[in-house]
mmCIF file of C-alpha atoms in Angstrom:
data_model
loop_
_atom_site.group_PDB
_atom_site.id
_atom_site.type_symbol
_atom_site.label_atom_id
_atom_site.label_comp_id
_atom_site.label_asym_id
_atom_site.label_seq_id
_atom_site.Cartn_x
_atom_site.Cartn_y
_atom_site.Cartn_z
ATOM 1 C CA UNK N 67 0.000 0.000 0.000
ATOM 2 C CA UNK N 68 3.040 2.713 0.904
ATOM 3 C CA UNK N 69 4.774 1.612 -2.386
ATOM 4 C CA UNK N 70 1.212 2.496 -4.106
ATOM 5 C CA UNK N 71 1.221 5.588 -2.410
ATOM 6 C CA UNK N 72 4.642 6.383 -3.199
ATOM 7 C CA UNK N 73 4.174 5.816 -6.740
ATOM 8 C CA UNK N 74 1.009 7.931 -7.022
ATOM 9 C CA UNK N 75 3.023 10.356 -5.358
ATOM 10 C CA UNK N 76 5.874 10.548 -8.208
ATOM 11 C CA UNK N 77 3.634 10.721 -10.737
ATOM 12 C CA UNK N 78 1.678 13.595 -9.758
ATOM 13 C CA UNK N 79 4.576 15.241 -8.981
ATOM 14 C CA UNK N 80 5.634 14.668 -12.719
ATOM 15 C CA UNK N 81 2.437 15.841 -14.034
ATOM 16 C CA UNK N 82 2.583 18.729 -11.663
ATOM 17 C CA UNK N 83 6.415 20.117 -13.142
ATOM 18 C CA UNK N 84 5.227 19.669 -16.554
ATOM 19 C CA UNK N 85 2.376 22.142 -15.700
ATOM 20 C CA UNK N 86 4.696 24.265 -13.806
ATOM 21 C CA UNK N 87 7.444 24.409 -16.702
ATOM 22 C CA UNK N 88 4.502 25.260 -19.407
ATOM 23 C CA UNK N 89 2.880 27.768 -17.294
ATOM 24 C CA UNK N 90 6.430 29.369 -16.947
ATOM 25 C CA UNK N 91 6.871 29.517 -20.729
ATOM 26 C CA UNK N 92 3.088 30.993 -20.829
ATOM 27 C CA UNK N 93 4.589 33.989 -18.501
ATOM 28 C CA UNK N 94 7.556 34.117 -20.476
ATOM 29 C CA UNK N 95 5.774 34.855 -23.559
ATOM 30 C CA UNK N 96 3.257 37.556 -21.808
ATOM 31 C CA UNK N 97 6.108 39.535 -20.615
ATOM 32 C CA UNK N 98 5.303 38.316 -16.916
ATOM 33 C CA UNK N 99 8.527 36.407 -15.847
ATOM 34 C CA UNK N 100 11.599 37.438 -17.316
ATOM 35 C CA UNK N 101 14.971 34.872 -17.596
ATOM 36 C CA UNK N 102 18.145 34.977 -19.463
ATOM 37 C CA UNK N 103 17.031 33.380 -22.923
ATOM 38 C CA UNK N 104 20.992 32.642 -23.850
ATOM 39 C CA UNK N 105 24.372 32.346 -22.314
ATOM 40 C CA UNK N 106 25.788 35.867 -22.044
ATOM 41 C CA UNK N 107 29.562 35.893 -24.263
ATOM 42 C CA UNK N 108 31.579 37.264 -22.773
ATOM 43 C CA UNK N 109 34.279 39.038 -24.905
ATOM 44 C CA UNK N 110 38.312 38.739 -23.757
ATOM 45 C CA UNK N 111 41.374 40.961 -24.913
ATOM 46 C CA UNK N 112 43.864 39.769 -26.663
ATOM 47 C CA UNK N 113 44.529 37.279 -29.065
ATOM 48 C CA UNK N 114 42.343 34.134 -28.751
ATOM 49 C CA UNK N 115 42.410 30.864 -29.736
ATOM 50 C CA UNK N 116 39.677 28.037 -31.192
ATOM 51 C CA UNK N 117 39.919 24.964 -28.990
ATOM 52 C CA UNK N 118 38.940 21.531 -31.381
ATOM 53 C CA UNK N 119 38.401 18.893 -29.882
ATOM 54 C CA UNK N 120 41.332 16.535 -30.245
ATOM 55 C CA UNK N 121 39.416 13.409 -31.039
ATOM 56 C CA UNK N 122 36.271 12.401 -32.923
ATOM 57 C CA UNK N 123 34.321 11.873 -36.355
ATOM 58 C CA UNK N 124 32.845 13.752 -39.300
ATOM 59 C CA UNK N 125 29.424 13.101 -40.291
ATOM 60 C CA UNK N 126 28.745 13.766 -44.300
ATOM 61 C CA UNK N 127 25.771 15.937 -44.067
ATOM 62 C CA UNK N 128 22.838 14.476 -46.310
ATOM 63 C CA UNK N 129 20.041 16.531 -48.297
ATOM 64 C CA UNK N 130 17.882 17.967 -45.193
ATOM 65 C CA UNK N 131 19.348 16.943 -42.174
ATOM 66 C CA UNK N 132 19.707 20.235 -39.637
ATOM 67 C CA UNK N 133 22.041 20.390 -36.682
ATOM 68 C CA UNK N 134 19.307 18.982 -34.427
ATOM 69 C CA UNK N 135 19.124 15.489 -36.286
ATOM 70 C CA UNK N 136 22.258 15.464 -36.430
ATOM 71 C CA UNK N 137 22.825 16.011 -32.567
ATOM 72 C CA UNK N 138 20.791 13.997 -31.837
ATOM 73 C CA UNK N 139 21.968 10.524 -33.811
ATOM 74 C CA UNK N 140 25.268 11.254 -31.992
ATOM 75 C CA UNK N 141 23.742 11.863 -28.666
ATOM 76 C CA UNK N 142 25.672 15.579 -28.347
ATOM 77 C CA UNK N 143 24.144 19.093 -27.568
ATOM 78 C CA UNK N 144 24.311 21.599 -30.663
ATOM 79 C CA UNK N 145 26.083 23.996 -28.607
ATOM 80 C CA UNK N 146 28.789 21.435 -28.618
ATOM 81 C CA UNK N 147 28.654 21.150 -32.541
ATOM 82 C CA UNK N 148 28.537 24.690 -32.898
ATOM 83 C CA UNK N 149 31.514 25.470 -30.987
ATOM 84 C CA UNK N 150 33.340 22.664 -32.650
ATOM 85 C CA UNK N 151 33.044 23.364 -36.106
ATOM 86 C CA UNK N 152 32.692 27.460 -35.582
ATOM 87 C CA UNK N 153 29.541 27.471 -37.160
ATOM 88 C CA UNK N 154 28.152 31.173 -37.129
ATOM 89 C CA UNK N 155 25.045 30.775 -39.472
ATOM 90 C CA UNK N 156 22.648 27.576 -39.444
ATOM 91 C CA UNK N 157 21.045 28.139 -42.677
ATOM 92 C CA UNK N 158 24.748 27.868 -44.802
ATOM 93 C CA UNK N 159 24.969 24.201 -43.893
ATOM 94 C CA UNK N 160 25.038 21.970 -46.939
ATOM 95 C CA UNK N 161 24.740 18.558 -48.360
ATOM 96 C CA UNK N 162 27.591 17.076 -48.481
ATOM 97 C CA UNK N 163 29.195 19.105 -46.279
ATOM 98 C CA UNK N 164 31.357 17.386 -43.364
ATOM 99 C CA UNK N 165 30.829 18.462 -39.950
ATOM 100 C CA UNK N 166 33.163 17.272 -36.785
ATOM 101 C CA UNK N 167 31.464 15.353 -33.967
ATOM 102 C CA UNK N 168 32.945 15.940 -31.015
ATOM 103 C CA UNK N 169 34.888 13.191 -28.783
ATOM 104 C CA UNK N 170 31.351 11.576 -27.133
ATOM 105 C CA UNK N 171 30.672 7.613 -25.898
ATOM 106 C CA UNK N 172 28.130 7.817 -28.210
ATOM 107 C CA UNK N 173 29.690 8.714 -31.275
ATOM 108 C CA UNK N 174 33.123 6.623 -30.765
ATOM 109 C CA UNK N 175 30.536 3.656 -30.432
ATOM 110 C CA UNK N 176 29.088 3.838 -33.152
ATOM 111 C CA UNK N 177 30.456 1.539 -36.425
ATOM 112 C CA UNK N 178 33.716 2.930 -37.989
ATOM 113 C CA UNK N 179 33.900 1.902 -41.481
ATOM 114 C CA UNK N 180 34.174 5.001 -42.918
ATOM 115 C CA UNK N 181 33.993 6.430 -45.625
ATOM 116 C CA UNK N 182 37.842 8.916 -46.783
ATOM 117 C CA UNK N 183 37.814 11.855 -44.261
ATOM 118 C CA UNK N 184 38.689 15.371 -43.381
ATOM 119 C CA UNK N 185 42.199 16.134 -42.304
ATOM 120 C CA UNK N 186 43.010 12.858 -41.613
ATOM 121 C CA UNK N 187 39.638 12.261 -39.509
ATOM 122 C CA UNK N 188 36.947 9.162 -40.074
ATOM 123 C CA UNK N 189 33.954 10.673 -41.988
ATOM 124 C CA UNK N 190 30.854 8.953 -43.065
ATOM 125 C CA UNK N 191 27.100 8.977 -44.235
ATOM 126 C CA UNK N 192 24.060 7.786 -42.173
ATOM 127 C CA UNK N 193 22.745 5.625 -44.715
ATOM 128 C CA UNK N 194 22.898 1.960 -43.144
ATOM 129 C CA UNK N 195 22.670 3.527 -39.626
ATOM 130 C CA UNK N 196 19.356 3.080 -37.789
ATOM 131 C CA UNK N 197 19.757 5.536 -35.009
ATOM 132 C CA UNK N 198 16.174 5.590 -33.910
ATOM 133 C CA UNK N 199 15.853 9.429 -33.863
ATOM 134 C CA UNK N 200 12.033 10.460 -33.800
ATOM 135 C CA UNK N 201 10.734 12.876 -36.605
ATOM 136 C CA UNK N 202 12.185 15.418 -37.487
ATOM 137 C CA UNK N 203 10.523 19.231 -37.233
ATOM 138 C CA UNK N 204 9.063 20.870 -40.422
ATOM 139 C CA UNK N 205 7.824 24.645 -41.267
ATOM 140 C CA UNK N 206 4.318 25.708 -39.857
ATOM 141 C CA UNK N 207 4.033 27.257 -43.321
ATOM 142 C CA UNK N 208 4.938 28.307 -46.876
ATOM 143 C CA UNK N 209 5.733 32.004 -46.775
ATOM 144 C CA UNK N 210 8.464 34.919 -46.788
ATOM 145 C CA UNK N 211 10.731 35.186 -44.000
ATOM 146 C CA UNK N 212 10.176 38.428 -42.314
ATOM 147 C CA UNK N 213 12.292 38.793 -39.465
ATOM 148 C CA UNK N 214 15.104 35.857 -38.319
ATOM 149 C CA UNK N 215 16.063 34.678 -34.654
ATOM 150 C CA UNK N 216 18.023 37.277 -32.987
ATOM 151 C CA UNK N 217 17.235 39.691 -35.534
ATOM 152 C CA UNK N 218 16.820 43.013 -33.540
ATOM 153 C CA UNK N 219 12.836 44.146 -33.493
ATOM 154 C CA UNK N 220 12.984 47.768 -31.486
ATOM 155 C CA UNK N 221 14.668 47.324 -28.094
ATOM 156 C CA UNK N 222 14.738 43.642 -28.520
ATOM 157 C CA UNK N 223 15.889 40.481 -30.313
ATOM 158 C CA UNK N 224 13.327 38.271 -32.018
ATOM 159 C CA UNK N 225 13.049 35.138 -30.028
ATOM 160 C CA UNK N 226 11.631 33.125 -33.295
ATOM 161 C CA UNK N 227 10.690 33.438 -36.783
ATOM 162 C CA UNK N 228 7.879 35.703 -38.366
ATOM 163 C CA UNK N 229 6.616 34.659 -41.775
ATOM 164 C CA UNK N 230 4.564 36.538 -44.307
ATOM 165 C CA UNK N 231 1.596 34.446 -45.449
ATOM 166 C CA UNK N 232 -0.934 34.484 -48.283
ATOM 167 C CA UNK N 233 -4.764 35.069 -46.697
ATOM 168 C CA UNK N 234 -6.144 32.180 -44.904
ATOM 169 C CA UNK N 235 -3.177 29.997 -45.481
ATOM 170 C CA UNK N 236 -3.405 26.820 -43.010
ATOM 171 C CA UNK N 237 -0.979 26.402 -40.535
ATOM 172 C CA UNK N 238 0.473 23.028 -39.266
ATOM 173 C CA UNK N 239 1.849 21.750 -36.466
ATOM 174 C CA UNK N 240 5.621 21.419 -36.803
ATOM 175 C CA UNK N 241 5.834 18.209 -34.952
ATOM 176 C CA UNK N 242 3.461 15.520 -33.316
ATOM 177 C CA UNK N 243 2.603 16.558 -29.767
ATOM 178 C CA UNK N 244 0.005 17.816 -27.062
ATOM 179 C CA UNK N 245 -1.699 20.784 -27.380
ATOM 180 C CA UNK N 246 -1.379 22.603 -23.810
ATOM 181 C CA UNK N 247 -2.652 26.034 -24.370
ATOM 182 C CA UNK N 248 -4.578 28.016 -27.029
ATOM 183 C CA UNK N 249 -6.184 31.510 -26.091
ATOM 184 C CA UNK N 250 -7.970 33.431 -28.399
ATOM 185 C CA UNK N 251 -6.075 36.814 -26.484
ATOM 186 C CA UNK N 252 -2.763 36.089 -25.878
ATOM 187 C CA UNK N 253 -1.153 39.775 -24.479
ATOM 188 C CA UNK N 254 1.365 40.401 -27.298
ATOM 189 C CA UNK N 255 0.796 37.808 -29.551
ATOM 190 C CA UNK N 256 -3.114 38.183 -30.167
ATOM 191 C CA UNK N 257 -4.360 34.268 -31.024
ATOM 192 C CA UNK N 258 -1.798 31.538 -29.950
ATOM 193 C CA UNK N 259 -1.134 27.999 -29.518
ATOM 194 C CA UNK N 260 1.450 25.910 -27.795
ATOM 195 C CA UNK N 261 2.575 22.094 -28.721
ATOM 196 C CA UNK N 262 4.438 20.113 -26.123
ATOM 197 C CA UNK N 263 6.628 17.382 -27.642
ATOM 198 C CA UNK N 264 8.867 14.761 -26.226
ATOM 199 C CA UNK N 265 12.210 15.952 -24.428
ATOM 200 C CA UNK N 266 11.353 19.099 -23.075
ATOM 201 C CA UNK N 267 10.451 21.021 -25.900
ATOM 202 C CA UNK N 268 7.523 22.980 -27.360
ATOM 203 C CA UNK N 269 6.579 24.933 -30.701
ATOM 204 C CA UNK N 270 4.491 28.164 -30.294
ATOM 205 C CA UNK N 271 2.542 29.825 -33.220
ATOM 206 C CA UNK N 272 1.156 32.911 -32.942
ATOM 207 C CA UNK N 273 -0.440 35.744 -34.549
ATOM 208 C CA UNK N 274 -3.414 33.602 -35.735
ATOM 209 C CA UNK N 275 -6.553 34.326 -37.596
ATOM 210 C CA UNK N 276 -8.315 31.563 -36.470
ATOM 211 C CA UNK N 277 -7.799 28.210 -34.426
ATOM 212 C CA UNK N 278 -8.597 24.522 -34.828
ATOM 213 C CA UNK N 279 -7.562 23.432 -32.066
ATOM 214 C CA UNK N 280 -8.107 23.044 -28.149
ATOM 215 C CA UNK N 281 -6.091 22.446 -25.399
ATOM 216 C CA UNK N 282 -5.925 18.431 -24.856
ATOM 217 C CA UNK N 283 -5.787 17.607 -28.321
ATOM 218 C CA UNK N 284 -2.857 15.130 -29.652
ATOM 219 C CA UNK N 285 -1.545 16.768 -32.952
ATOM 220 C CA UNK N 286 0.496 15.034 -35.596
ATOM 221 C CA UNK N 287 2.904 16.693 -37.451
ATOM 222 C CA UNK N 288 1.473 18.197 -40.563
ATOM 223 C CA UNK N 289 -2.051 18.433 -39.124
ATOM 224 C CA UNK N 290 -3.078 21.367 -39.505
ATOM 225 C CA UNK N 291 -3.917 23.454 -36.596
ATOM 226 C CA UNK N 292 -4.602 27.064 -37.123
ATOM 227 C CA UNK N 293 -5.493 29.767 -40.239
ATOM 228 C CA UNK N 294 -3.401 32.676 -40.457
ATOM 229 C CA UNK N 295 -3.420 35.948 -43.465
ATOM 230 C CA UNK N 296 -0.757 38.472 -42.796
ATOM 231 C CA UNK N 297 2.166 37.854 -40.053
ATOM 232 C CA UNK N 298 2.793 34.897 -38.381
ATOM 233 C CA UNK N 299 5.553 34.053 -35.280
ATOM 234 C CA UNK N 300 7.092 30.834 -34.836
ATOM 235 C CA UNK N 301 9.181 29.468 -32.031
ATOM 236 C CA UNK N 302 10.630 26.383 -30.468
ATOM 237 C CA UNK N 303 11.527 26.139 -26.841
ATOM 238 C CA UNK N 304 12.934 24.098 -24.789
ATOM 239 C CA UNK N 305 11.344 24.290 -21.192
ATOM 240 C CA UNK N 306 11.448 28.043 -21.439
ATOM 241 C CA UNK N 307 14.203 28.739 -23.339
ATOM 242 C CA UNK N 308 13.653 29.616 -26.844
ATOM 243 C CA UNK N 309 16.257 28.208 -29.536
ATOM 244 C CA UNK N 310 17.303 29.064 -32.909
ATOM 245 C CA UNK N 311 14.601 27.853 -35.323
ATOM 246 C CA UNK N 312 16.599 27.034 -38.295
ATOM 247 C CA UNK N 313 18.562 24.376 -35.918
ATOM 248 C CA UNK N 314 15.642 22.452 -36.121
ATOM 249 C CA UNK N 315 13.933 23.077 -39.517
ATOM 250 C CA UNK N 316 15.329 22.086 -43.277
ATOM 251 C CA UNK N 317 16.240 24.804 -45.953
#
């Protein structure tokens, strides 16, 4: 009976911090609760060196893989990538283009026949590898880009994407997951919605014309969830720090 209770116990506290951490990124969004949304750089005199990491593989980027599939087959942050390989601008990455993988368990364990390298380094393709990562994220919508992430908007930096649609053009839902909050008045972002998906992170679309969808519902990526005409803002999150779009979207 105390092991019952014990178990009831963790799960409600499970469902409770899930609620907690989507209610936070709720407050974040209305301008209620304010946190640092990326490590601060901080900037050092002198001459300065790159640090590489002294061991590890390149993976031949294939036609639409972004830095988060990639990450993730190797089990490694993309801040880690990023700082390996200097990468200042997402959206330049190519197929065919090699990228290093930074000394991890994961990615030494993985099979080594490889294919010829960079500077000496074992490269290779992920086309016999089943890695099991889950789908990857597409775009809400077909439309101009309007404003980037980080692109300065007044006294602030844009925490997502905003995209310039055609009237009435559907909106989808960038990945499968839970709807946990749509609100017709949103303060600063008029009609929104917000997807939870697995690990911790969320999608938010906002600026709607008209929604689909209510809170509860299990989306599938693709389905669509929302109408929009005009302007239309896009983020991903994880808990409630917002990331970089294009690390999870194809070009």
């Amino acid at each position: 009976m105390q092991i019952s209770n014990i178990k009831n116990q963790i799960q409600e506290f499970k469902i409770s911090k899930n609620i907690l951490g989507i209610w936070f990124v709720i407050l974040v969004l209305s301008g209620c609760a304010t946190v640092e949304l990326a490590p601060r750089q901080t900037t050092l005199s002198g001459p300065q060196k790159t640090i590489q990491p002294s061991r590890g593989l390149y993976h031949r980027v294939r036609k639409g893989q972004t830095l988060w599939r990639i990450a993730r087959i190797y089990g490694v942050s993309i801040e880690e990538i990023l700082k390996a390989n200097t990468i200042a601008d997402s959206t330049l990455i190519a197929s065919g283009q090699s990228i290093l993988i930074p000394d991890t368990p994961r990615a030494l364990s993985l099979d080594t026949s490889t294919l010829p390298g960079v500077n000496g380094e074992r490269s290779r393709t992920m086309d016999s590898l089943n890695t099991g990562v889950s789908e990857d994220f597409i775009w809400p919508a077909k439309g101009k880009i309007v404003s980037g992430f980080g692109d300065k908007i007044g006294n602030s930096s844009s925490k997502g994407i905003t995209l310039r649609l055609y009237a009435q053009s559907d909106i989808v839902a960038s990945a499968s997951g839970r709807v946990v909050f749509a609100e017709e008045k949103f303060s600063g972002y008029g009609k929104t919605i917000i997807i939870s998906h697995p690990e911790g992170l969320m999608s938010v679309y906002a600026s709607l014309s008209r929604i689909l969808v209510k809170p509860g519902d299990y989306i599938t990526r693709g389905m669509a969830i929302a109408q929009c005409g005009g302007l239309m803002h896009f983020q991903i999150r994880k808990g409630w720090i917002s990331q970089n779009p294009y690390y999870y979207l194809s070009r």
